[in-house]
Amino acid sequence: MIRPTSAILLVLAAAAGGALFHVSFEVSALDDRLGTLNRDIKSDREAIHVLKAEWSFLNQPERIEELARRHLDLTPVSGKQLTGAGTLPVRPEQDLPAPQIDNGQNIDRAILLDAGAPKAKPAAPHRRAIVPVVSHTAKTDVASRSLDDVLREIVSDDVHAGKAGAR
Amino acid sequence: MIRRIKMESTKKQAIETARNRLLIGGALMAAAFLVVGARLFDIVVLNENEDLRRAAARDIVRPDIMARADIVDRNGILLATSLPTASLFANPHKVSDPASAATRIVEVLPDLSEEVVAARLSADKGFVWLRRNLTPTQQFEINRLGIPGLDFEEEERRVYPHGRLAGHIIGFTNVDNAGLAGIEQSMDAAISGAKEPLKLSIDIRVQQIVRQELAAQIEKFKAIGGGGIVLDVRTGEVISMVSLPDFDPNAPAQAPDETRFNRITLGVYELGSVFKIFNHAIALETGAASMSKSYDATKPIKISRFRISDYHPENRWLTVPEIFKLSSNIGSAKMALDIGSERQRKYLGHLGLLRRTSIELPEQSMPMIPARWREINTMTISYGHGIAVSPLHLASAVAATVNGGILRPATLIRAKTPETGGVQVFSAETSDKMRRLLRLVVENGTGRNADAPGYLVGGKTGTAEKQVNGSYKRNALISSFVGVFPATDPRFVVYIMIDEPKGIRESFGYATGGWTAAPVVGGVIKRMAPLMGIKPLDETAPEIVRALNVNLTAGPAEGRPNATN
């Protein structure tokens, strides 16, 4: 006849055994998961590394310049387009006389400030600048092209992919 | 009765024995438990266990996956990095059929030779490399062949995303990732094993500008090469360094040797009239000449078998500023005589022109200086002949001349604390005079083509004939221009040299520094100044006119003995 204490001990031992198995399987499963995660982290880091290199590769100034020339209506900033706040002409008010913009030296800046004026675009100051043939029709054309269109053009630009050659 | 007693004693004895044995057994068990307990205590409480530590270490991903640190420019743009690749090796002992294995491998890697692979696979070795740095696709294809005995080693391969743009600066590594040239070699110890990327002082945008402008001009004047350098005069940081022709560091082995030659640091040249900057600065600093002094430049100087003449002879007395503006060799040589050999040598030494530079590149040369510093040497050195230095030497010394007179060693590493240290070579007053003179040359002297409106470019042209086999060649020139801007408070030195330009119709047949190199300097400044955030100045503003004013007329007391024009 089994005594009650022995019975309790037997049950406890069985429970302990069961718990041990459970924990052990759990640990093993977690270990597998850890291994997978570590591998994933490593491959992701490598991928980030490769992508950084590719990003730098795609950002070669020569390539950007060529893309900008083909797809954008911008020219490099020239010294004439930069000025300090101190040299800005006073804003015209009712009680003030007309701003002193026509004394020769400030005329370029004054024109630049007045961006809405029809002659806002200064003659291309840089010799590699695009000749500003942008008439009013061309302007609306450029405006109607969305960023997506431009991006698609750039991405499908296989001339550059071929020129890249490294991948 | 007796038998019972006997029986009792036997029984008692047996019990005694049993108890003793039990005691021994119990003691053994207790000892075993004690050992287990002690071990448990050791593991749980003391916890200093090698295996545990190793197990814990395995669970953490190494934060730095690459053994060699990246190299970035001053704005953090990646210039050199390492990419993970796999390299194919084989254990020939395990390859059963080398011939057929070689055929199949060459199908995947067509650049390998079948005979070589077969020979390697049948070698009596345990390890042979077959091909380093495979692409992931190639690795997959090789794996799919399923040839036993082949295996991959994870490796790194150095790549340079910007290719030839900074090839001479960064250099390259060999297949085992040891630096073989440029920064990769000189900073090898700092790069390998570092976690943080190495930040250079280079600005890749300016580098592109200089390279583009220079390459266009070399093409235009059918020159054999050229070089360009942009230096921050306040810190000595090199913003850009270009030497053409250049090479792609991604494939250095394919590059012809002459493309790997860095004209800026390794080449030493007689740079010509740009040296008049130092001649004038030394003369003004030592008091050998003043701004109002005049020299007789009416006829060439004849000394022993040499003849010093002017390129554009004025045949009259010239004041010190006029000598600079018109780049008179005769006047400069006479000023050098007033300075004297000893003082000239001392100051050139202070300017770092007689020793190696401290730039972080292994490709460097010692300047070529006369063994004996005679009077004729002093005279020719005044206009940049008879002494050969690298363009970097020159740019660094010009920076010291215009920045208030402080020489700061040129560096390619981004400075953490700018504007520290340096050696005072010239007084601030001399530096101020030199800035005026340099501006004068661009405003209405030989360097007009270098002007960039609003940026107050100052500079000096230099045209030197190259020495071939000990004699000067009339049509082989080193044409150069050194520019500083803005002249009122210089920020950058831009030096451009063009090697053997040929005169063209557009330049009226001239191939001098003012026609070839000066436009490049102007073009570079126009494009880089807005990028570097330099505000254009109003050249007609009274304070600027005053700051750059030069009196070209001679003082009453000095100079010519009587007023003859």
XYZ file of C-alpha atoms in Angstrom:
732
model
C 0.000 0.000 0.000
C 1.471 3.362 -0.991
C 1.610 5.866 1.709
C 0.166 9.366 1.022
C 3.583 11.083 1.250
C 5.022 8.736 -1.309
C 2.080 9.423 -3.589
C 2.584 13.164 -3.276
C 6.296 12.811 -3.981
C 5.590 10.689 -7.047
C 3.159 13.263 -8.412
C 5.658 16.075 -7.730
C 8.451 14.150 -9.442
C 6.265 13.535 -12.481
C 5.270 17.203 -12.577
C 8.905 18.297 -12.254
C 9.879 15.969 -15.064
C 7.118 17.291 -17.284
C 8.051 20.904 -16.523
C 11.672 20.160 -17.255
C 10.827 18.728 -20.660
C 8.600 21.662 -21.437
C 11.236 24.203 -20.488
C 13.895 22.315 -22.324
C 11.876 22.249 -25.546
C 11.048 25.912 -25.145
C 14.718 26.767 -24.710
C 15.615 24.800 -27.778
C 12.907 26.539 -29.794
C 14.060 29.952 -28.541
C 17.611 29.040 -29.402
C 16.583 28.248 -32.964
C 14.726 31.510 -33.191
C 17.732 33.385 -31.835
C 19.923 31.774 -34.451
C 17.491 32.767 -37.204
C 17.266 36.301 -35.893
C 21.028 36.601 -35.699
C 21.374 35.364 -39.253
C 18.677 37.784 -40.380
C 20.346 40.688 -38.602
C 23.644 39.803 -40.181
C 22.229 39.552 -43.685
C 20.214 42.741 -43.201
C 23.322 44.567 -42.035
C 25.214 43.314 -45.021
C 22.362 44.396 -47.262
C 22.360 47.854 -45.666
C 26.085 48.003 -46.227
C 25.728 47.087 -49.879
C 22.864 49.540 -50.322
C 24.946 52.319 -48.767
C 27.698 51.596 -51.241
C 25.160 51.591 -54.058
C 23.644 54.843 -52.818
C 27.051 56.467 -52.853
C 27.671 54.988 -56.296
C 24.389 56.397 -57.614
C 25.270 59.758 -56.089
C 28.387 60.266 -58.163
C 28.403 64.006 -58.860
C 28.908 63.372 -62.562
C 25.803 61.198 -62.770
C 23.686 63.615 -60.720
C 24.828 66.463 -62.934
C 23.836 64.577 -66.061
C 20.437 63.642 -64.615
C 19.810 67.185 -63.461
C 20.727 68.496 -66.869
C 18.305 66.131 -68.546
C 15.376 66.221 -66.181
C 15.459 69.451 -64.240
C 15.054 73.061 -65.198
C 17.738 74.234 -62.786
C 21.151 75.770 -63.310
C 24.021 75.960 -60.821
C 23.797 78.827 -58.355
C 25.978 81.736 -59.349
C 27.430 84.341 -57.034
C 24.983 86.903 -58.339
C 22.071 84.982 -56.866
C 23.391 85.169 -53.313
C 22.988 88.168 -51.090
C 22.731 89.051 -47.438
C 19.619 90.262 -45.658
C 21.326 93.589 -45.053
C 21.519 94.432 -48.732
C 17.828 93.792 -49.424
C 15.987 96.866 -50.608
C 13.377 98.287 -48.278
C 9.883 96.970 -48.880
C 7.750 99.614 -50.577
C 5.024 101.083 -48.344
C 2.480 103.787 -48.946
C 4.325 106.453 -47.041
C 7.737 105.512 -48.430
C 9.107 106.592 -51.757
C 9.822 103.961 -54.414
C 12.645 101.605 -53.418
C 16.113 102.624 -54.542
C 16.630 99.732 -56.895
C 17.694 101.560 -59.973
C 21.016 102.934 -58.815
C 22.913 100.408 -60.875
C 24.493 98.025 -58.416
C 21.378 96.553 -56.876
C 19.506 96.019 -60.083
C 20.314 92.312 -60.433
C 19.237 91.542 -56.919
C 16.080 93.535 -57.251
C 15.082 91.586 -60.328
C 15.818 88.321 -58.626
C 13.747 89.226 -55.628
C 10.791 89.973 -57.834
C 10.370 86.371 -58.902
C 6.928 86.835 -60.367
C 8.024 89.377 -62.924
C 8.053 88.141 -66.525
C 11.814 88.643 -66.847
C 12.524 86.884 -63.553
C 14.904 84.402 -65.049
C 18.341 85.961 -65.360
C 20.357 85.102 -68.406
C 22.075 81.834 -67.607
C 25.181 82.934 -65.777
C 27.015 79.671 -66.054
C 28.458 78.533 -69.290
C 27.211 74.978 -68.858
C 23.810 76.218 -67.870
C 20.849 75.175 -69.951
C 19.854 77.866 -72.380
C 16.652 79.195 -70.877
C 14.315 78.368 -73.736
C 11.564 77.861 -71.169
C 8.680 79.724 -72.690
C 5.301 79.847 -70.991
C 4.068 76.711 -72.696
C 7.180 74.797 -71.743
C 6.804 75.977 -68.198
C 3.315 74.511 -67.810
C 4.533 71.333 -69.432
C 7.248 70.947 -66.819
C 4.862 71.766 -64.032
C 2.314 69.176 -65.135
C 4.930 66.421 -64.972
C 4.712 64.848 -61.565
C 7.638 63.707 -59.482
C 6.551 60.130 -60.175
C 7.006 60.601 -63.891
C 10.444 62.039 -63.404
C 11.404 59.215 -61.045
C 10.141 56.591 -63.457
C 12.212 58.135 -66.207
C 15.283 58.142 -64.028
C 14.789 54.553 -62.887
C 14.188 53.214 -66.405
C 17.237 55.098 -67.563
C 19.292 52.133 -68.704
C 21.940 54.264 -70.383
C 23.221 54.964 -66.922
C 22.769 51.413 -65.699
C 24.943 50.309 -68.583
C 27.480 53.017 -67.883
C 27.513 52.046 -64.231
C 28.754 48.593 -65.033
C 29.756 47.692 -61.488
C 26.660 45.730 -60.585
C 21.463 -21.606 27.103
C 24.989 -21.347 25.842
C 23.820 -21.907 22.298
C 21.274 -19.144 22.642
C 23.843 -16.761 23.930
C 26.079 -17.688 21.086
C 23.284 -17.198 18.676
C 22.527 -13.811 20.138
C 26.137 -12.676 19.844
C 26.353 -13.799 16.186
C 23.188 -11.910 15.409
C 24.467 -8.834 17.182
C 27.698 -8.996 15.283
C 25.874 -9.201 11.969
C 23.796 -6.156 12.799
C 26.954 -4.318 13.825
C 28.591 -5.115 10.474
C 25.499 -4.063 8.572
C 25.358 -0.785 10.435
C 29.012 -0.073 9.739
C 28.555 -0.763 6.060
C 25.486 1.429 5.964
C 27.461 4.204 7.606
C 30.192 3.982 4.972
C 27.629 3.994 2.212
C 25.847 6.935 3.762
C 29.089 8.854 4.157
C 29.949 8.252 0.475
C 26.529 9.437 -0.585
C 26.811 12.521 1.614
C 30.218 13.315 0.139
C 28.831 12.962 -3.396
C 25.942 15.279 -2.633
C 28.364 17.727 -1.080
C 30.378 17.783 -4.318
C 27.208 18.264 -6.349
C 26.112 21.003 -3.974
C 29.465 22.755 -4.161
C 29.395 22.633 -7.986
C 25.851 23.957 -7.986
C 26.948 26.808 -5.744
C 29.871 27.488 -8.051
C 27.696 27.642 -11.157
C 24.759 29.502 -9.708
C 26.374 31.906 -7.280
C 29.945 32.388 -8.406
C 28.963 32.178 -12.090
C 32.548 32.564 -13.309
C 32.433 29.937 -15.965
C 34.203 29.939 -19.297
C 31.528 27.897 -21.090
C 28.763 30.142 -19.859
C 30.566 33.201 -21.075
C 31.165 31.654 -24.463
C 27.515 30.637 -24.676
C 26.439 34.170 -23.816
C 28.847 35.640 -26.365
C 27.398 33.486 -29.138
C 23.990 35.063 -28.676
C 25.195 38.575 -29.531
C 25.662 39.608 -33.143
C 29.003 41.247 -33.737
C 28.233 44.918 -34.212
C 30.972 45.517 -36.768
C 30.625 43.148 -39.636
C 33.481 44.568 -41.641
C 37.111 44.275 -40.606
C 38.126 47.435 -42.469
C 36.492 50.766 -41.719
C 34.828 52.943 -44.342
C 36.407 56.135 -45.677
C 34.050 59.094 -46.063
C 34.423 62.657 -47.285
C 33.963 65.759 -45.097
C 30.178 65.538 -45.555
C 30.003 61.838 -44.768
C 29.710 60.643 -48.379
C 31.040 57.126 -48.712
C 34.310 56.988 -50.637
C 35.556 53.523 -49.737
C 33.805 50.604 -48.120
C 34.077 46.831 -47.781
C 31.473 44.514 -49.205
C 30.982 40.903 -48.118
C 31.919 38.409 -50.804
C 32.626 34.688 -50.972
C 35.901 33.230 -52.207
C 36.062 29.765 -53.741
C 38.641 27.289 -52.509
C 39.059 23.551 -52.842
C 40.511 20.609 -50.954
C 42.123 18.660 -53.828
C 42.291 15.479 -51.718
C 38.502 15.364 -51.736
C 38.015 16.152 -55.439
C 37.551 12.793 -57.169
C 37.696 13.844 -60.831
C 39.716 17.062 -61.249
C 39.398 17.179 -65.053
C 35.602 17.107 -65.250
C 35.299 19.321 -62.149
C 37.539 21.904 -63.839
C 35.410 21.851 -66.998
C 32.253 22.490 -65.037
C 33.785 25.234 -62.883
C 35.101 27.093 -65.925
C 31.603 26.988 -67.405
C 30.427 29.083 -64.459
C 33.568 31.233 -64.184
C 34.641 31.720 -67.800
C 37.534 34.023 -66.875
C 39.421 31.091 -65.331
C 41.597 28.869 -67.459
C 40.571 25.204 -67.502
C 44.144 23.910 -67.424
C 45.058 26.037 -64.436
C 41.983 24.922 -62.482
C 42.595 21.276 -63.340
C 46.234 21.579 -62.294
C 45.274 23.185 -59.008
C 42.596 20.585 -58.300
C 45.035 17.694 -58.838
C 47.755 19.233 -56.661
C 48.847 17.278 -53.632
C 47.653 19.872 -51.143
C 44.853 20.264 -48.670
C 43.939 23.813 -49.741
C 44.031 25.748 -53.011
C 42.356 29.063 -53.909
C 40.333 28.872 -57.091
C 38.866 32.343 -57.325
C 38.583 35.240 -54.873
C 35.540 37.480 -54.451
C 32.658 35.825 -56.268
C 29.360 37.551 -56.868
C 26.334 36.027 -55.109
C 25.082 34.626 -58.435
C 28.400 32.954 -59.155
C 28.420 31.498 -55.662
C 24.957 30.061 -56.204
C 25.952 28.548 -59.560
C 29.065 26.905 -58.086
C 26.999 25.523 -55.229
C 24.551 24.072 -57.742
C 27.326 22.124 -59.457
C 27.509 20.046 -56.282
C 31.208 19.175 -56.679
C 32.546 17.682 -53.431
C 35.699 19.273 -52.037
C 34.764 22.836 -53.012
C 33.969 25.352 -50.311
C 33.580 29.091 -49.771
C 35.360 31.431 -47.440
C 33.538 34.595 -46.412
C 35.699 37.554 -47.302
C 35.548 41.286 -47.787
C 36.254 43.203 -50.910
C 37.136 46.867 -50.951
C 34.971 48.938 -53.292
C 35.220 52.597 -54.220
C 31.785 53.897 -55.241
C 33.183 57.097 -56.708
C 35.752 55.294 -58.802
C 38.447 57.426 -60.318
C 37.182 60.667 -58.830
C 39.315 60.306 -55.701
C 41.572 57.466 -56.803
C 44.858 59.203 -56.101
C 43.782 60.277 -52.637
C 42.225 57.067 -51.375
C 44.528 54.607 -53.115
C 43.642 50.937 -53.088
C 44.266 47.607 -51.339
C 45.442 44.187 -52.453
C 43.213 41.099 -52.443
C 44.025 40.497 -48.775
C 42.808 44.028 -47.927
C 46.185 45.501 -47.092
C 46.590 49.113 -48.234
C 48.911 49.502 -51.216
C 48.562 53.201 -52.050
C 47.107 56.500 -50.899
C 45.194 56.849 -47.646
C 44.530 53.096 -47.661
C 48.269 52.544 -47.226
C 49.267 55.452 -45.010
C 46.317 55.036 -42.624
C 46.245 51.231 -42.865
C 46.600 50.684 -39.124
C 43.877 53.219 -38.319
C 41.454 51.819 -40.897
C 41.787 48.118 -40.141
C 39.885 47.279 -37.017
C 38.340 50.719 -36.553
C 34.595 50.943 -36.019
C 34.106 54.580 -36.957
C 34.607 55.611 -40.568
C 37.706 57.665 -41.376
C 36.649 61.184 -42.278
C 38.715 62.952 -44.890
C 38.916 66.690 -45.470
C 37.957 66.165 -49.128
C 34.676 67.522 -50.438
C 33.650 65.195 -53.246
C 31.546 67.896 -54.930
C 34.512 70.247 -55.183
C 36.639 67.313 -56.285
C 34.232 66.755 -59.170
C 34.248 70.447 -60.097
C 38.042 70.632 -60.177
C 38.360 67.392 -62.117
C 35.763 68.395 -64.666
C 37.119 71.905 -65.287
C 40.696 70.650 -65.442
C 39.898 67.743 -67.764
C 38.072 70.066 -70.168
C 41.062 72.414 -70.312
C 43.574 69.592 -70.777
C 41.486 68.366 -73.686
C 41.220 71.842 -75.154
C 44.946 72.573 -75.039
C 46.003 69.012 -76.001
C 48.061 68.762 -72.801
C 49.518 65.493 -71.516
C 48.117 65.925 -68.025
C 47.487 68.281 -65.180
C 46.800 68.693 -61.521
C 44.621 70.725 -59.227
C 44.417 71.320 -55.511
C 42.068 73.303 -53.290
C 43.332 74.092 -49.819
C 41.565 75.680 -46.866
C 43.983 78.443 -45.855
C 42.767 78.535 -42.251
C 43.124 74.863 -41.390
C 45.456 73.443 -44.024
C 42.748 70.951 -44.986
C 42.876 69.705 -48.557
C 39.382 70.169 -50.016
C 40.221 68.693 -53.370
C 43.219 67.068 -55.008
C 43.076 65.992 -58.626
C 45.785 64.542 -60.808
C 45.055 63.705 -64.423
C 45.248 61.243 -66.060
C 43.798 59.193 -63.237
C 42.854 55.571 -62.610
C 39.983 53.538 -61.214
C 40.970 52.183 -57.786
C 38.412 49.398 -58.269
C 40.744 47.904 -60.861
C 44.211 49.314 -60.171
C 46.004 46.430 -61.879
C 44.547 47.353 -65.261
C 45.643 50.998 -64.950
C 48.757 52.095 -66.859
C 51.576 53.146 -64.559
C 51.551 56.800 -65.592
C 47.910 57.161 -64.529
C 48.839 56.134 -60.984
C 51.323 58.999 -60.747
C 50.054 61.728 -58.429
C 51.273 65.004 -59.910
C 50.207 66.970 -56.853
C 52.294 65.205 -54.226
C 54.729 62.905 -56.020
C 55.656 65.139 -58.924
C 58.192 67.918 -58.353
C 58.379 70.661 -60.924
C 60.047 73.984 -61.507
C 56.846 75.956 -61.172
C 57.984 79.309 -62.532
C 56.618 82.726 -61.725
C 54.229 81.591 -58.991
C 57.387 81.622 -56.863
C 57.464 85.407 -57.167
C 54.792 85.359 -54.457
C 57.401 84.133 -51.982
C 60.118 86.382 -53.394
C 57.964 89.454 -52.878
C 56.747 88.308 -49.466
C 60.307 87.683 -48.254
C 61.488 91.009 -49.632
C 58.669 92.892 -47.900
C 59.038 90.905 -44.673
C 62.801 91.375 -44.382
C 62.628 95.007 -45.465
C 64.866 94.308 -48.467
C 62.310 96.137 -50.567
C 59.287 98.283 -49.870
C 56.124 98.705 -51.900
C 57.371 102.034 -53.269
C 60.849 100.913 -54.291
C 61.787 100.720 -57.992
C 64.130 98.445 -59.910
C 65.819 98.883 -63.256
C 64.267 96.444 -65.726
C 65.472 98.236 -68.822
C 67.696 95.426 -70.068
C 68.193 91.697 -69.374
C 70.660 90.605 -66.701
C 73.723 88.735 -67.916
C 75.469 86.647 -65.312
C 78.204 84.210 -66.413
C 76.580 82.190 -69.205
C 73.016 82.879 -68.075
C 70.715 85.591 -69.310
C 67.662 86.643 -67.353
C 65.055 88.393 -69.467
C 61.356 89.210 -69.304
C 58.635 87.424 -71.203
C 56.923 90.713 -72.043
C 59.780 93.236 -71.718
C 58.769 96.693 -70.512
C 62.319 98.067 -70.799
C 61.855 100.605 -68.023
C 62.113 101.056 -64.289
C 59.445 99.084 -62.441
C 58.085 99.527 -58.929
C 57.764 96.492 -56.648
C 53.990 96.120 -57.296
C 54.598 96.525 -61.042
C 57.232 93.777 -60.993
C 54.602 91.486 -59.517
C 51.786 92.605 -61.783
C 53.829 92.309 -64.983
C 55.701 89.235 -63.697
C 59.127 90.684 -64.404
C 61.954 88.190 -64.015
C 64.591 90.927 -64.106
C 62.957 92.864 -61.288
C 62.417 89.719 -59.209
C 66.032 88.641 -59.624
C 67.230 92.074 -58.495
C 64.922 91.951 -55.505
C 66.322 88.503 -54.648
C 69.839 89.971 -54.666
C 68.676 92.547 -52.136
C 67.228 89.737 -49.981
C 70.423 87.678 -50.156
C 70.916 83.906 -50.475
C 70.987 83.195 -46.761
C 67.714 84.935 -45.938
C 65.997 83.547 -49.025
C 66.969 80.032 -48.060
C 65.890 80.538 -44.465
C 62.408 81.783 -45.392
C 61.831 79.119 -48.058
C 62.706 76.634 -45.342
C 60.180 78.220 -42.969
C 57.562 77.909 -45.717
C 58.218 74.167 -45.847
C 59.544 74.283 -49.393
C 62.825 72.526 -48.639
C 61.469 69.399 -46.928
C 58.775 66.798 -47.394
C 55.189 67.821 -46.703
C 53.338 66.192 -43.835
C 50.417 65.087 -46.021
C 49.024 61.651 -45.172
C 50.034 60.026 -48.433
C 52.889 57.635 -49.076
C 53.350 59.066 -52.596
C 55.581 62.023 -51.775
C 58.757 63.541 -53.075
C 61.534 65.566 -51.612
C 61.891 69.008 -53.261
C 64.896 69.383 -55.560
C 67.045 72.245 -54.326
C 70.455 73.461 -55.396
C 73.313 71.712 -53.666
C 75.191 75.007 -53.419
C 73.078 78.123 -52.986
C 75.023 80.597 -55.125
C 74.019 84.028 -56.302
C 72.751 82.714 -59.644
C 70.563 80.195 -57.764
C 69.130 82.950 -55.609
C 68.275 84.917 -58.735
C 66.613 82.045 -60.622
C 64.751 80.786 -57.550
C 63.160 84.232 -57.233
C 61.115 83.444 -60.344
C 60.741 79.722 -59.719
C 63.560 78.127 -61.674
C 66.383 76.100 -60.229
C 64.099 74.743 -57.499
C 61.539 71.995 -57.977
C 58.734 71.443 -55.500
C 55.448 69.581 -55.612
C 52.233 71.550 -56.282
C 51.146 70.687 -52.738
C 54.265 72.386 -51.350
C 53.389 75.474 -53.319
C 49.703 75.594 -52.359
C 50.563 75.125 -48.704
C 53.159 77.929 -48.767
C 50.776 80.271 -50.622
C 48.137 79.575 -47.972
C 50.674 80.601 -45.333
C 51.471 83.788 -47.241
C 47.874 84.999 -47.474
C 46.271 83.768 -44.246
C 48.089 86.236 -42.017
C 51.453 84.550 -42.351
C 50.862 81.266 -40.501
C 52.010 77.982 -42.025
C 49.680 75.125 -41.137
C 50.647 71.662 -42.356
C 48.444 70.398 -45.191
C 46.272 67.478 -44.197
C 43.780 65.103 -45.793
C 42.098 64.244 -42.501
C 39.128 66.292 -41.356
C 40.352 68.489 -38.522
C 38.474 68.113 -35.270
C 39.632 71.407 -33.844
C 40.250 73.853 -36.647
C 42.564 76.842 -36.634
C 45.059 75.656 -34.079
C 48.812 75.610 -34.104
C 50.925 76.620 -37.031
C 54.138 78.559 -37.362
C 54.184 82.300 -37.958
C 56.319 82.805 -41.065
C 55.333 86.279 -42.185
C 53.840 89.185 -40.301
C 50.151 89.984 -40.734
C 51.213 93.213 -42.410
C 53.258 91.443 -45.097
C 50.363 89.040 -45.643
C 48.029 91.988 -46.171
C 50.361 93.515 -48.764
C 50.628 90.213 -50.588
C 46.851 89.899 -50.769
C 46.688 93.318 -52.423
C 49.403 92.347 -54.907
C 47.682 89.066 -55.755
C 44.398 90.863 -56.343
C 46.203 93.377 -58.557
C 47.389 90.569 -60.866
C 43.822 89.339 -61.436
C 42.295 92.788 -61.583
C 44.547 94.134 -64.327
C 47.648 91.969 -64.634
C 48.496 88.614 -66.173
C 45.749 86.716 -64.357
C 42.592 88.421 -65.605
C 41.160 85.145 -66.922
C 40.885 83.819 -63.366
C 38.402 86.410 -62.167
C 35.086 85.310 -60.704
C 32.743 88.269 -60.178
C 32.014 88.915 -56.535
C 34.650 86.584 -55.150
C 37.634 88.942 -55.363
C 40.041 86.403 -56.762
C 43.709 87.135 -56.289
C 46.441 85.081 -57.871
C 49.626 84.661 -59.810
C 50.407 83.006 -63.091
C 53.339 80.722 -63.648
C 54.762 79.402 -66.876
C 57.899 77.301 -66.712
C 59.786 75.497 -69.419
C 60.344 71.843 -68.647
C 63.876 70.567 -68.384
C 64.562 67.671 -70.683
C 68.010 66.130 -70.383
C 69.418 69.159 -68.637
C 68.260 71.838 -71.057
C 65.020 73.774 -71.168
C 62.527 72.924 -73.890
C 60.793 75.954 -75.365
C 57.541 74.205 -76.242
C 57.183 71.907 -73.245
C 55.651 74.052 -70.532
C 54.276 73.650 -67.054
C 51.583 76.329 -67.061
C 49.987 77.062 -63.753
C 47.940 79.524 -61.796
C 47.508 79.853 -58.084
C 44.391 81.703 -56.942
C 43.185 82.816 -53.525
C 39.714 84.091 -52.682
C 38.209 86.290 -51.381
C 41.305 88.498 -51.493
C 40.149 90.610 -48.532
C 40.087 87.617 -46.172
C 41.154 84.483 -48.053
C 39.401 81.200 -47.355
C 40.758 78.936 -50.090
C 43.799 78.520 -52.282
C 43.078 77.015 -55.693
C 46.114 75.825 -57.624
C 45.888 74.452 -61.147
C 48.789 73.225 -63.269
C 48.656 71.984 -66.840
C 51.439 69.836 -68.197
C 52.609 70.627 -71.749
C 49.650 72.559 -73.127
C 49.828 73.529 -76.807
C 48.808 77.006 -77.902
C 45.512 77.203 -79.772
C 43.869 79.826 -81.940
C 41.502 80.900 -79.175
C 44.487 81.753 -76.945
C 46.344 83.413 -79.850
C 48.872 80.615 -79.770
C 49.762 81.165 -76.131
C 50.034 78.229 -73.742
C 51.008 80.293 -70.713
C 49.493 80.000 -67.241
C 47.303 83.039 -67.764
C 45.655 81.456 -70.805
C 45.482 77.813 -69.756
C 45.339 77.449 -65.986
C 43.809 80.790 -64.938
C 40.395 80.164 -66.596
C 40.203 76.824 -64.766
C 40.827 78.545 -61.423
C 38.127 81.107 -62.231
C 35.701 78.374 -63.281
C 36.376 76.330 -60.164
C 35.903 79.333 -57.886
C 32.640 80.365 -59.571
C 31.211 76.916 -59.021
C 32.640 76.010 -55.614
C 32.148 79.304 -53.776
C 28.318 79.038 -53.573
C 28.716 75.411 -52.433
C 31.081 76.411 -49.643
C 28.718 79.146 -48.505
C 30.969 82.077 -49.338
C 29.108 85.317 -49.709
C 29.880 87.315 -52.837
C 31.153 90.810 -52.120
C 30.512 94.089 -53.820
C 33.802 94.841 -55.544
C 33.016 98.534 -55.812
C 32.263 99.011 -52.118
C 34.607 101.705 -50.720
C 35.919 99.584 -47.837
C 36.892 96.777 -50.231
C 38.527 99.141 -52.689
C 40.475 100.612 -49.780
C 41.482 97.162 -48.469
C 42.891 96.134 -51.842
C 44.338 99.406 -53.042
C 47.911 99.312 -54.351
C 49.931 102.394 -55.198
C 51.832 101.584 -58.365
C 53.957 104.726 -58.398
C 57.378 104.926 -56.852
C 57.964 106.825 -53.631
C 59.954 110.049 -53.874
C 62.964 108.937 -51.866
C 63.435 105.437 -53.171
C 64.204 103.810 -56.451
C 65.626 105.345 -59.540
C 68.377 107.903 -59.201
C 66.774 110.465 -61.456
C 63.390 110.749 -63.084
C 63.953 109.069 -66.412
C 61.018 107.312 -67.978
